[in-house]
GROMACS .gro file of C-alpha atoms in nm:
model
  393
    1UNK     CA    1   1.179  -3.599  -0.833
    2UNK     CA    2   0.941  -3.838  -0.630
    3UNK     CA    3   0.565  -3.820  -0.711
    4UNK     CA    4   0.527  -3.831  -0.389
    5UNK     CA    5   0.727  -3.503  -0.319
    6UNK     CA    6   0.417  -3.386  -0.520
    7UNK     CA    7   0.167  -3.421  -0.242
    8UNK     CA    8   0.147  -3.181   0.018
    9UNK     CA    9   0.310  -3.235   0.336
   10UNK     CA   10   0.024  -3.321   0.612
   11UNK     CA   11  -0.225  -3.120   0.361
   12UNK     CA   12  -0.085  -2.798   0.413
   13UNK     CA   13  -0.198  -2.549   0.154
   14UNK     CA   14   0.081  -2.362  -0.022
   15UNK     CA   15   0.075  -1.999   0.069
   16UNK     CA   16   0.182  -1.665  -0.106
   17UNK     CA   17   0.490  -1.629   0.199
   18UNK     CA   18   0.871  -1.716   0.099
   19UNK     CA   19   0.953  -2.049   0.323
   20UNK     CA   20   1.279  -1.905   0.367
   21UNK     CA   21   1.292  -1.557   0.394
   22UNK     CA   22   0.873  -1.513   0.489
   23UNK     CA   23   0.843  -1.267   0.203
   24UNK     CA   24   0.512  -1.264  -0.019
   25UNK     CA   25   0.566  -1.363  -0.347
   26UNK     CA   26   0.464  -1.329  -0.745
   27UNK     CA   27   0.321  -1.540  -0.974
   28UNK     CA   28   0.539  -1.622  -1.234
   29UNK     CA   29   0.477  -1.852  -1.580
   30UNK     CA   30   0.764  -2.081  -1.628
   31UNK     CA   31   0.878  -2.397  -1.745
   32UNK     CA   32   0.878  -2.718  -1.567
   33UNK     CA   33   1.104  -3.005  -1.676
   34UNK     CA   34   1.186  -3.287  -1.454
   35UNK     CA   35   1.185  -3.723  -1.463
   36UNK     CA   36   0.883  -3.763  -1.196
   37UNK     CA   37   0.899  -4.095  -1.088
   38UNK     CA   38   1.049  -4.250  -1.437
   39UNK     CA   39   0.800  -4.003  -1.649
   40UNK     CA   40   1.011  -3.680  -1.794
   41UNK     CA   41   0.753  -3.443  -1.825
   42UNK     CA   42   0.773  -3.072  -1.983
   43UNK     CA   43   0.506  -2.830  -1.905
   44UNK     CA   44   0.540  -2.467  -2.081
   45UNK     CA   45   0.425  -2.215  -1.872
   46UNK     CA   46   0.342  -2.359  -1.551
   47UNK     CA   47   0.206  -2.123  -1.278
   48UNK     CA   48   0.489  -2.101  -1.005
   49UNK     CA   49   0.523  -1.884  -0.708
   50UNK     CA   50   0.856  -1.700  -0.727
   51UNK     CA   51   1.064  -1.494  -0.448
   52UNK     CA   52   1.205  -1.169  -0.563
   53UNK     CA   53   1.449  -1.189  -0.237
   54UNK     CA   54   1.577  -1.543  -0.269
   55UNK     CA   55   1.533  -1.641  -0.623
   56UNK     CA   56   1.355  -1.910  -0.492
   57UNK     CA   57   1.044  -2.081  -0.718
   58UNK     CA   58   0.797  -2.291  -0.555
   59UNK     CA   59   0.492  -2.512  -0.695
   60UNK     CA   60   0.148  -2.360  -0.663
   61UNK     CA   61  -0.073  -2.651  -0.532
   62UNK     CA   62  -0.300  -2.676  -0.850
   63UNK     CA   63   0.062  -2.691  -1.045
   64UNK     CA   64   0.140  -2.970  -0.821
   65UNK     CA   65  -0.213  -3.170  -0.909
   66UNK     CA   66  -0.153  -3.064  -1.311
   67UNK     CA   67   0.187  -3.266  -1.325
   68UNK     CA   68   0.001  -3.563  -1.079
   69UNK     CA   69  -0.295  -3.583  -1.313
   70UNK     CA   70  -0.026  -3.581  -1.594
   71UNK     CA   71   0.230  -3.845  -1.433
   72UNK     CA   72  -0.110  -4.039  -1.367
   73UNK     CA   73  -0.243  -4.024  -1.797
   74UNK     CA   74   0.165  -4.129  -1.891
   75UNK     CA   75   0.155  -4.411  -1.652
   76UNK     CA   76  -0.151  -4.550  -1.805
   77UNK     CA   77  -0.045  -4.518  -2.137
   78UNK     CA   78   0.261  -4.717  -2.063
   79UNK     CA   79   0.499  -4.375  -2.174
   80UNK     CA   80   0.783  -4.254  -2.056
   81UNK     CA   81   0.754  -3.931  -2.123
   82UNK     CA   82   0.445  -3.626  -2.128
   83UNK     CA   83   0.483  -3.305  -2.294
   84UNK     CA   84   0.249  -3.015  -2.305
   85UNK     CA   85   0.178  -2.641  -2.265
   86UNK     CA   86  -0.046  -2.465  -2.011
   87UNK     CA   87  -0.341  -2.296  -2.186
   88UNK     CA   88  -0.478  -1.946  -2.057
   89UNK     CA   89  -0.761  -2.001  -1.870
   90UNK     CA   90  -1.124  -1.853  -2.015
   91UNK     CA   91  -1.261  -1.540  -1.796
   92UNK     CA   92  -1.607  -1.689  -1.764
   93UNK     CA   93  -1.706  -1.439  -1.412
   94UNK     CA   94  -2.049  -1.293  -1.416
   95UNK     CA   95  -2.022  -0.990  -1.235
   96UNK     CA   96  -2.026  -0.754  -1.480
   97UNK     CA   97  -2.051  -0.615  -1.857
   98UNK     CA   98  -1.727  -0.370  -1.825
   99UNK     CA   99  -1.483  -0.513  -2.048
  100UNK     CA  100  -1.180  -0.561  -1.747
  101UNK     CA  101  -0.908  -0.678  -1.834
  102UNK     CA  102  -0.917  -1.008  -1.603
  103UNK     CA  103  -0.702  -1.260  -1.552
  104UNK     CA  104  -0.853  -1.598  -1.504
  105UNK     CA  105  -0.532  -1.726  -1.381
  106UNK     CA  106  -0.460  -1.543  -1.074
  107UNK     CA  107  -0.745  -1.622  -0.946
  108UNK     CA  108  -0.678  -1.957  -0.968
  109UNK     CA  109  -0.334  -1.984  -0.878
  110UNK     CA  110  -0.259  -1.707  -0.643
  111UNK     CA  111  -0.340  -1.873  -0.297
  112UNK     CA  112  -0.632  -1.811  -0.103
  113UNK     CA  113  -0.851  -1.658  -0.407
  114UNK     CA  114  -1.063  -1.924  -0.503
  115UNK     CA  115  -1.381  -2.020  -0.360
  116UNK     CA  116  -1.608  -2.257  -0.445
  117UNK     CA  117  -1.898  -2.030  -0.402
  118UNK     CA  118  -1.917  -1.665  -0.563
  119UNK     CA  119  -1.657  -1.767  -0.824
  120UNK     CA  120  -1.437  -1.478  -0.951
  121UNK     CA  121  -1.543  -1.233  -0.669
  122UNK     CA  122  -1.158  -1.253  -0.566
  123UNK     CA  123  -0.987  -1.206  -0.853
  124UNK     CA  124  -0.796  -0.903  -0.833
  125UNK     CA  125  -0.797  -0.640  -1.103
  126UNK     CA  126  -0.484  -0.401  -1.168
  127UNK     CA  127  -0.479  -0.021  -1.189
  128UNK     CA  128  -0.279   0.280  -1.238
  129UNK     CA  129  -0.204   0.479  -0.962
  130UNK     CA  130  -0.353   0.769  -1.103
  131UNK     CA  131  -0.686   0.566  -1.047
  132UNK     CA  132  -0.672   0.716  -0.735
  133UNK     CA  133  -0.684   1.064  -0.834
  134UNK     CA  134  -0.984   1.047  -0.982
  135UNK     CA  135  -1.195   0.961  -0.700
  136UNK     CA  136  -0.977   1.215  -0.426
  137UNK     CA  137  -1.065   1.482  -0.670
  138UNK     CA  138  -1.433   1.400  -0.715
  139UNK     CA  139  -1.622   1.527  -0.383
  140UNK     CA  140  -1.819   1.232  -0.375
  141UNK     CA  141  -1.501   1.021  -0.287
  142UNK     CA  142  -1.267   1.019   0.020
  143UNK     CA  143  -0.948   0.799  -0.045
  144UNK     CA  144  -0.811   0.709   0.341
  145UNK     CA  145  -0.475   0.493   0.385
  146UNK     CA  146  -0.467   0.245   0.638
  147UNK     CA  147  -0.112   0.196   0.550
  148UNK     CA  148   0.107   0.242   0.298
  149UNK     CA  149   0.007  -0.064   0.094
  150UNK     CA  150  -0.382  -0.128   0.201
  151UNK     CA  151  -0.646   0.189   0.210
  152UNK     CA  152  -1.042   0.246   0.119
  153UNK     CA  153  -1.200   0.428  -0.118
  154UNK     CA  154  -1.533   0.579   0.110
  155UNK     CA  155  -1.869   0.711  -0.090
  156UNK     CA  156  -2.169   0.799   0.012
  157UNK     CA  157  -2.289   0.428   0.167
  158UNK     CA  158  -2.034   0.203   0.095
  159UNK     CA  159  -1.650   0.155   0.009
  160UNK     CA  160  -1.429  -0.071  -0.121
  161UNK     CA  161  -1.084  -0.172  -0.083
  162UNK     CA  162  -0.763  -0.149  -0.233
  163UNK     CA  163  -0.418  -0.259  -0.242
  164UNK     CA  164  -0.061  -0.092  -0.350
  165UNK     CA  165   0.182  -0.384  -0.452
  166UNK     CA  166   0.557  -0.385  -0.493
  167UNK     CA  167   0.571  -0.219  -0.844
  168UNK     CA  168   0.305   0.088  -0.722
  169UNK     CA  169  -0.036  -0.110  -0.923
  170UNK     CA  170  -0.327  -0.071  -0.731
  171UNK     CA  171  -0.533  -0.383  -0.635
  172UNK     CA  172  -0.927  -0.398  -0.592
  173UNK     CA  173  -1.180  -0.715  -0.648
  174UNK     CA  174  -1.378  -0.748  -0.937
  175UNK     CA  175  -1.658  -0.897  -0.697
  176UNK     CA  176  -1.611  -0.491  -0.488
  177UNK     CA  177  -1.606  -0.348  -0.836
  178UNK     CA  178  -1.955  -0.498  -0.991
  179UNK     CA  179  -2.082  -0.380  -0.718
  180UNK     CA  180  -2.057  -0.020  -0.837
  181UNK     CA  181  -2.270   0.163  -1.079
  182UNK     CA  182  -2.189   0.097  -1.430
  183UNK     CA  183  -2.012   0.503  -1.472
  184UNK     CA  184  -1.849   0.418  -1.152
  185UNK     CA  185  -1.678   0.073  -1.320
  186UNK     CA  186  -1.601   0.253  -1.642
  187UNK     CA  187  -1.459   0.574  -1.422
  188UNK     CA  188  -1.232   0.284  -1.325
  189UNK     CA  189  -1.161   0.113  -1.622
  190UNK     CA  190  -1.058   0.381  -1.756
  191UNK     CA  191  -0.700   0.357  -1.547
  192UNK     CA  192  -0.736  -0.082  -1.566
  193UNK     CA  193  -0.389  -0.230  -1.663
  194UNK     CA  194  -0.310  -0.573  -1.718
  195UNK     CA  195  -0.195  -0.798  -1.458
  196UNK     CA  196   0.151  -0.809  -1.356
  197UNK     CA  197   0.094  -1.088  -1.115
  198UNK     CA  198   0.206  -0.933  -0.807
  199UNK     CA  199  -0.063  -0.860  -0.482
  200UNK     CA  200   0.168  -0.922  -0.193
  201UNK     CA  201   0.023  -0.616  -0.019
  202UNK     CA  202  -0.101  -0.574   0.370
  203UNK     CA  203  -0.461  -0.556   0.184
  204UNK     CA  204  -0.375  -0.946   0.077
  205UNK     CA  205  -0.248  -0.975   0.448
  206UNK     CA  206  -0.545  -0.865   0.615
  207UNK     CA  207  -0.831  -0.963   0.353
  208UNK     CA  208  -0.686  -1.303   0.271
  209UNK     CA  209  -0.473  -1.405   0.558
  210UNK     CA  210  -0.633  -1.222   0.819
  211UNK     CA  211  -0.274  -1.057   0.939
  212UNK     CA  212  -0.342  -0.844   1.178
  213UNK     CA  213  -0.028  -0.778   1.318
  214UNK     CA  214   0.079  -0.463   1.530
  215UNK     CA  215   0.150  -0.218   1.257
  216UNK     CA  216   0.471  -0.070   1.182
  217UNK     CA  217   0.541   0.252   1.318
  218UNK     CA  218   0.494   0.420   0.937
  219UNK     CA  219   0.150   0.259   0.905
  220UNK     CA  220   0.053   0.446   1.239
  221UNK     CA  221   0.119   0.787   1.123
  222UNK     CA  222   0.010   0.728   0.795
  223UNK     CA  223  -0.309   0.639   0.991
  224UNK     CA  224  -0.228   0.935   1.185
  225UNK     CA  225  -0.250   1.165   0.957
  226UNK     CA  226  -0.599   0.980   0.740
  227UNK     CA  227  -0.752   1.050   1.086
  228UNK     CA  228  -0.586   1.420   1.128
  229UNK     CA  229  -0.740   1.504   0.783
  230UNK     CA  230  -1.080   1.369   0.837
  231UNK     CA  231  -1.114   1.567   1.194
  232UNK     CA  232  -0.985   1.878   1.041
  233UNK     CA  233  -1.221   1.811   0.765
  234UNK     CA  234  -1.537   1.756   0.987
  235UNK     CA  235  -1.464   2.049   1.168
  236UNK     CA  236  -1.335   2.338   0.903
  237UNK     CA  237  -1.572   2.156   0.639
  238UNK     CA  238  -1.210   2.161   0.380
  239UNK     CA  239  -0.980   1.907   0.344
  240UNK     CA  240  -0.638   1.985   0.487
  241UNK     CA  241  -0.401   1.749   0.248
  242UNK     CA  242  -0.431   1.707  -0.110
  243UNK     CA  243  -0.313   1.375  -0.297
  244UNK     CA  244  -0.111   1.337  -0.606
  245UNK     CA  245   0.052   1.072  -0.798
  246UNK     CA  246   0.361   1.130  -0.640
  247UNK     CA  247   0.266   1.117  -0.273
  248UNK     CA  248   0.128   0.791  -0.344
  249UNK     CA  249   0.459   0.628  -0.444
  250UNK     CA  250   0.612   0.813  -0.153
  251UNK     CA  251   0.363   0.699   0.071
  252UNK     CA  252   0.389   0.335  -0.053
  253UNK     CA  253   0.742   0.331  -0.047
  254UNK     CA  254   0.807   0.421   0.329
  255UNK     CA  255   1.048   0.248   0.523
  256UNK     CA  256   1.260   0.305   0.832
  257UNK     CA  257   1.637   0.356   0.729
  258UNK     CA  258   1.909   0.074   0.661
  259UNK     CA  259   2.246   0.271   0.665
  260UNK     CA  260   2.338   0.569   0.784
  261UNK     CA  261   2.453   0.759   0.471
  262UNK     CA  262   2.399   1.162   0.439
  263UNK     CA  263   2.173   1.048   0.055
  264UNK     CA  264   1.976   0.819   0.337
  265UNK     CA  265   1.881   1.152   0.568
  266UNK     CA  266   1.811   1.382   0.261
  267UNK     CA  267   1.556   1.077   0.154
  268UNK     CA  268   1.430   0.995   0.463
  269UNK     CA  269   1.343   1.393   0.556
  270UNK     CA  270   1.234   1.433   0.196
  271UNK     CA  271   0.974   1.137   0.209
  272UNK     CA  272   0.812   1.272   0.525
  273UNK     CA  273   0.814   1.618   0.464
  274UNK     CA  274   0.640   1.548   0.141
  275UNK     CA  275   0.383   1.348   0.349
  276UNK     CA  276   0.345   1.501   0.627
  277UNK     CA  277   0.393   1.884   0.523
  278UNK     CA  278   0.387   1.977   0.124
  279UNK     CA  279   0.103   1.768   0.077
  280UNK     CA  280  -0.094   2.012   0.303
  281UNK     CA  281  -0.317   2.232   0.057
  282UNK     CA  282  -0.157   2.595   0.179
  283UNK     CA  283  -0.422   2.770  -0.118
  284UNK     CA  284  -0.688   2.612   0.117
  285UNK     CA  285  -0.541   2.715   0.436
  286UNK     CA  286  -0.535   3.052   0.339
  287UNK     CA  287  -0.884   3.099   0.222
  288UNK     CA  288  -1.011   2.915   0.469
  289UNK     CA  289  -0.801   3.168   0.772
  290UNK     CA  290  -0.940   3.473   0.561
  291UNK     CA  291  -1.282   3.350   0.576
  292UNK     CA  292  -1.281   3.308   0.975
  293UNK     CA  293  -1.084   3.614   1.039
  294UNK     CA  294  -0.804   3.463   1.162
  295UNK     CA  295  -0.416   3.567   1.062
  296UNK     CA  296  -0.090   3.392   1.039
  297UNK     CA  297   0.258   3.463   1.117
  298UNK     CA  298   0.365   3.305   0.815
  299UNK     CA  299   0.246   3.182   0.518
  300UNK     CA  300   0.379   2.867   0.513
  301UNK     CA  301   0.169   2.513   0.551
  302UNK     CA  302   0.250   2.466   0.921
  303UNK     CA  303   0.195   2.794   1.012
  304UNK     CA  304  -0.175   2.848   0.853
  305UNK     CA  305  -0.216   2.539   1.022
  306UNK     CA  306  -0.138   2.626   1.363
  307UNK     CA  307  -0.328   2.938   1.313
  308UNK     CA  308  -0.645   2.733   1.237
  309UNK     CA  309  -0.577   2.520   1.550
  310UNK     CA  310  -0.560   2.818   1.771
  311UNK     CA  311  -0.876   2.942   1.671
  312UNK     CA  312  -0.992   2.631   1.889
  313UNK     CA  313  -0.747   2.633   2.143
  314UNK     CA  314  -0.561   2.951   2.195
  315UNK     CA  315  -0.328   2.797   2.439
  316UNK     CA  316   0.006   2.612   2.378
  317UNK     CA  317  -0.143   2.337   2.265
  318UNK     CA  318  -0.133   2.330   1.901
  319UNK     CA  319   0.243   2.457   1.870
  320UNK     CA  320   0.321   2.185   2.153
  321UNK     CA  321   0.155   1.934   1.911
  322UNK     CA  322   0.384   2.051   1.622
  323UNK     CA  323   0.661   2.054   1.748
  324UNK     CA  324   0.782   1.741   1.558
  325UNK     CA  325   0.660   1.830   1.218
  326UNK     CA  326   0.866   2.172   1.262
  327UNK     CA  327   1.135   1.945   1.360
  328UNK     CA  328   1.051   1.761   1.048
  329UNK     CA  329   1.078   2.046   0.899
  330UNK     CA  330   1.428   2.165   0.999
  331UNK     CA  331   1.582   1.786   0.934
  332UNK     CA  332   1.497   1.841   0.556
  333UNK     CA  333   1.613   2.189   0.570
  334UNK     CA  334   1.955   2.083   0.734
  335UNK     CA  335   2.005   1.793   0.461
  336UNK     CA  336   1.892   1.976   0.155
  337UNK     CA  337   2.199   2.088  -0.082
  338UNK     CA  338   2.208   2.451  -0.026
  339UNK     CA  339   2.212   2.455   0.340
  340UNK     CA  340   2.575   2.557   0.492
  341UNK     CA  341   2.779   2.318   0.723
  342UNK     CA  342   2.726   2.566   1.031
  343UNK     CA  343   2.379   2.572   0.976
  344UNK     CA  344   2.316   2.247   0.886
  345UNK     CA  345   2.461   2.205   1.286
  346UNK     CA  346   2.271   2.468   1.435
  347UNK     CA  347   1.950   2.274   1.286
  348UNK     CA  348   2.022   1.966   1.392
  349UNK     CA  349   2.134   2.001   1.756
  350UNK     CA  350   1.793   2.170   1.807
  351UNK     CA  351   1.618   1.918   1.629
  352UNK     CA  352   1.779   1.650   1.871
  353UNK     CA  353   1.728   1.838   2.191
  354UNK     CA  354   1.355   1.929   2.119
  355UNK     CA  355   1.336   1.528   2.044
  356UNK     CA  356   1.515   1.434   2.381
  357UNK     CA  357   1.804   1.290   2.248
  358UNK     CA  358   2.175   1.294   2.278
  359UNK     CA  359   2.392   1.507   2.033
  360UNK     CA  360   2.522   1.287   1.796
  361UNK     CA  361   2.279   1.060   1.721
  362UNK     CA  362   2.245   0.803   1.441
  363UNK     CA  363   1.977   0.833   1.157
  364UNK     CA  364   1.796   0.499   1.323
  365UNK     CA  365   1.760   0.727   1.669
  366UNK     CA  366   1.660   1.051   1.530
  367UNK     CA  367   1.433   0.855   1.311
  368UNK     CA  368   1.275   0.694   1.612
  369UNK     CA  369   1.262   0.963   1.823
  370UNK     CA  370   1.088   1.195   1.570
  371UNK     CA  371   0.848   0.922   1.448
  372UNK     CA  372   0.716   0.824   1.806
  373UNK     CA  373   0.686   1.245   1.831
  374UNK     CA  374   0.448   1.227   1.504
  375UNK     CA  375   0.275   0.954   1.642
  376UNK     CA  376   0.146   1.133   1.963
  377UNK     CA  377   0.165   1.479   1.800
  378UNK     CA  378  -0.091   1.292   1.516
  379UNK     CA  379  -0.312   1.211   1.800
  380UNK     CA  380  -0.296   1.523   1.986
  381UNK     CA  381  -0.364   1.746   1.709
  382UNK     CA  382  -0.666   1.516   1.627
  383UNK     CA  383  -0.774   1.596   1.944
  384UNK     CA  384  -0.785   1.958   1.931
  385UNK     CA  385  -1.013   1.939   1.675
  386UNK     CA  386  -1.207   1.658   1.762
  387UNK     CA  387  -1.220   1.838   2.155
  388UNK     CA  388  -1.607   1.890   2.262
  389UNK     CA  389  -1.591   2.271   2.339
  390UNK     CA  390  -1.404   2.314   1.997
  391UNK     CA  391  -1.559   2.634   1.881
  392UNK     CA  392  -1.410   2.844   1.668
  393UNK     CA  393  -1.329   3.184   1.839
   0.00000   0.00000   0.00000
């Protein structure tokens, strides 16, 4: 290797994204051996970037400068060769007395953290899913997704961010985190892990990178549906869905389908049905009909639900709007095990022709179809309850 393959091509800043495959990447600690230049120099433990998808490791640019400044101290010393091992870096931040478990290092060698001003206020701290729990079951919290890997915690005057990366660990900054009251920080370091390196997230997109891309057609109805529970929340004064450890994963871990397998619909119908339906709080629903005066034709989730809706609009709006979770519905239904081969047929050719498609369509077109359904049903059920003559009757 050339020294000068050391220096950064036209001063471009390494970045967390895969040059091959665009993917965001770990930090990883790893050795580095290699004759720079006519100096062989070993360094345990230098801070690389590393690409689950292509196995591909790249320098991170104070890495680079580490085995300059070290080529540099050989060449003066007229030797040949340099050997030495990365130390830990000290956690010197200010920010607060809550013993975090902080690692110095990704804030200095994940790119984009490190300022010159505020030091440490980007250094991400790791968590426990179940972190999350604790403030949506605390009524002085509101946990809202965004997407499936970027979401807020709300309080009373302020929120802060957080992140879901690759391996389910939530992300948040120390710098968001001091700013909490001192319970608050040790409600939260209660669930602190240590850091597995990872933060490719769309909360590093958009708070680091400022990616704001269109969002994927998941993101929107996971959006949908954060916006569906707050309306039906500021109206009915109860939360419609509940959130458990779980959901979270399931949330996190939606994608559109690859293949076309009969284990890829069961999975597919599972995940959104457990989003989209089971996580509705049917205890609530029920109370809450009994305590208007209002009846349901069943006591399942959807239907408590539409009743609700139709004490604000008695027309055929509400059903209209859920039609595709009932489709939803049926698609699990037909792909669960117990579900005969004649009925699994009579449930899907209804669930294609209410979605305006032909018989005999692929998982990627029924999966379309009934996620651009959600999307507008999402908004049109928001609107029902967001409507200005919604009064309960």
């Amino acid at each position: 290797m050339l020294l000068s393959e050391l220096f950064p091509k036209d001063g471009e800043v390494r970045r967390l994204y895969c040059d091959v495959c665009g993917q965001s990447m770990d930090l990883v600690f790893t050795d580095f051996s290699e004759d720079v230049s006519g100096v062989e120099i070993t360094i345990r433990g230098l801070p690389h970037l590393h690409c689950h998808r292509c196995n591909k490791y790249y320098l991170t640019d104070d890495s680079r400068f580490a085995i300059i400044r070290i080529h540099e101290e050989a060449m003066k010393k007229g030797s040949n060769k340099a050997s030495v091992a990365k130390q830990k870096r000290p956690v010197d931040f200010k920010f607060t007395n809550v013993p975090f478990l902080v690692d110095a290092d990704d804030y200095r060698y994940i790119p984009g953290l490190y300022r010159q001003f505020d030091v440490g206020f980007l250094c991400p701290l790791y968590f426990n899913k179940e972190v999350l729990l604790k403030f949506e079951n605390s009524p002085k919290y509101e946990v809202r997704f965004a997407s499936q890997s970027y979401g807020t915690v709300d309080m009373e005057e302020d929120f802060i961010s957080f992140g879901i990366n690759r391996y389910g660990k939530v992300i948040m900054w120390l710098g968001d985190i001091a700013k909490l009251s001192e319970s608050e920080q040790f409600y939260l370091r209660s669930e602190n892990v240590e850091s597995d390196h990872s933060i490719g997230s769309e909360f590093y997109d958009g708070q680091i990178e400022c990616i704001f891309t269109e969002p994927p057609k998941e993101a929107s109805i996971i959006t949908g549906r954060t916006e569906l529970d707050q309306a039906f929340e500021a109206h009915f004064k109860a939360k419609l869905y509940h959130l458990d450890k779980e959901l979270i994963d399931t949330i996190a871990g939606l994608t559109p389908p690859v293949v076309d397998t009969e284990k890829e619909r069961k999975h597919i119908f599972d995940s959104l049905t457990r989003i989209f339906i089971e996580s509705m709080d049917n205890a609530k629903l029920e109370k809450l009909l009994k305590s208007i005066g209002a009846s349901s034709a069943g006591s399942g989730s959807l239907k408590r639900f539409q009743s609700a809706l139709e004490t604000i609009d008695n027309s055929s709006a509400a059903p209209t709007a859920l039609m595709p979770l009932y489709v939803l519905y049926d698609l699990r239904v037909a792909y669960s095990h117990l579900t005969s081969a004649s009925r699994r047929e009579e449930l899907l050719s209804s669930a294609v022709e209410r979605l305006g498609i032909r018989h005999g369509a692929g998982l990627s077109e029924i999966y379309g179809a009934l996620v651009d359904a959600m999307i507008e049903g999402l908004k049109s059920l928001h609107s029902i309850l967001t409507s200005t003559n919604g009064e309960q009757h």
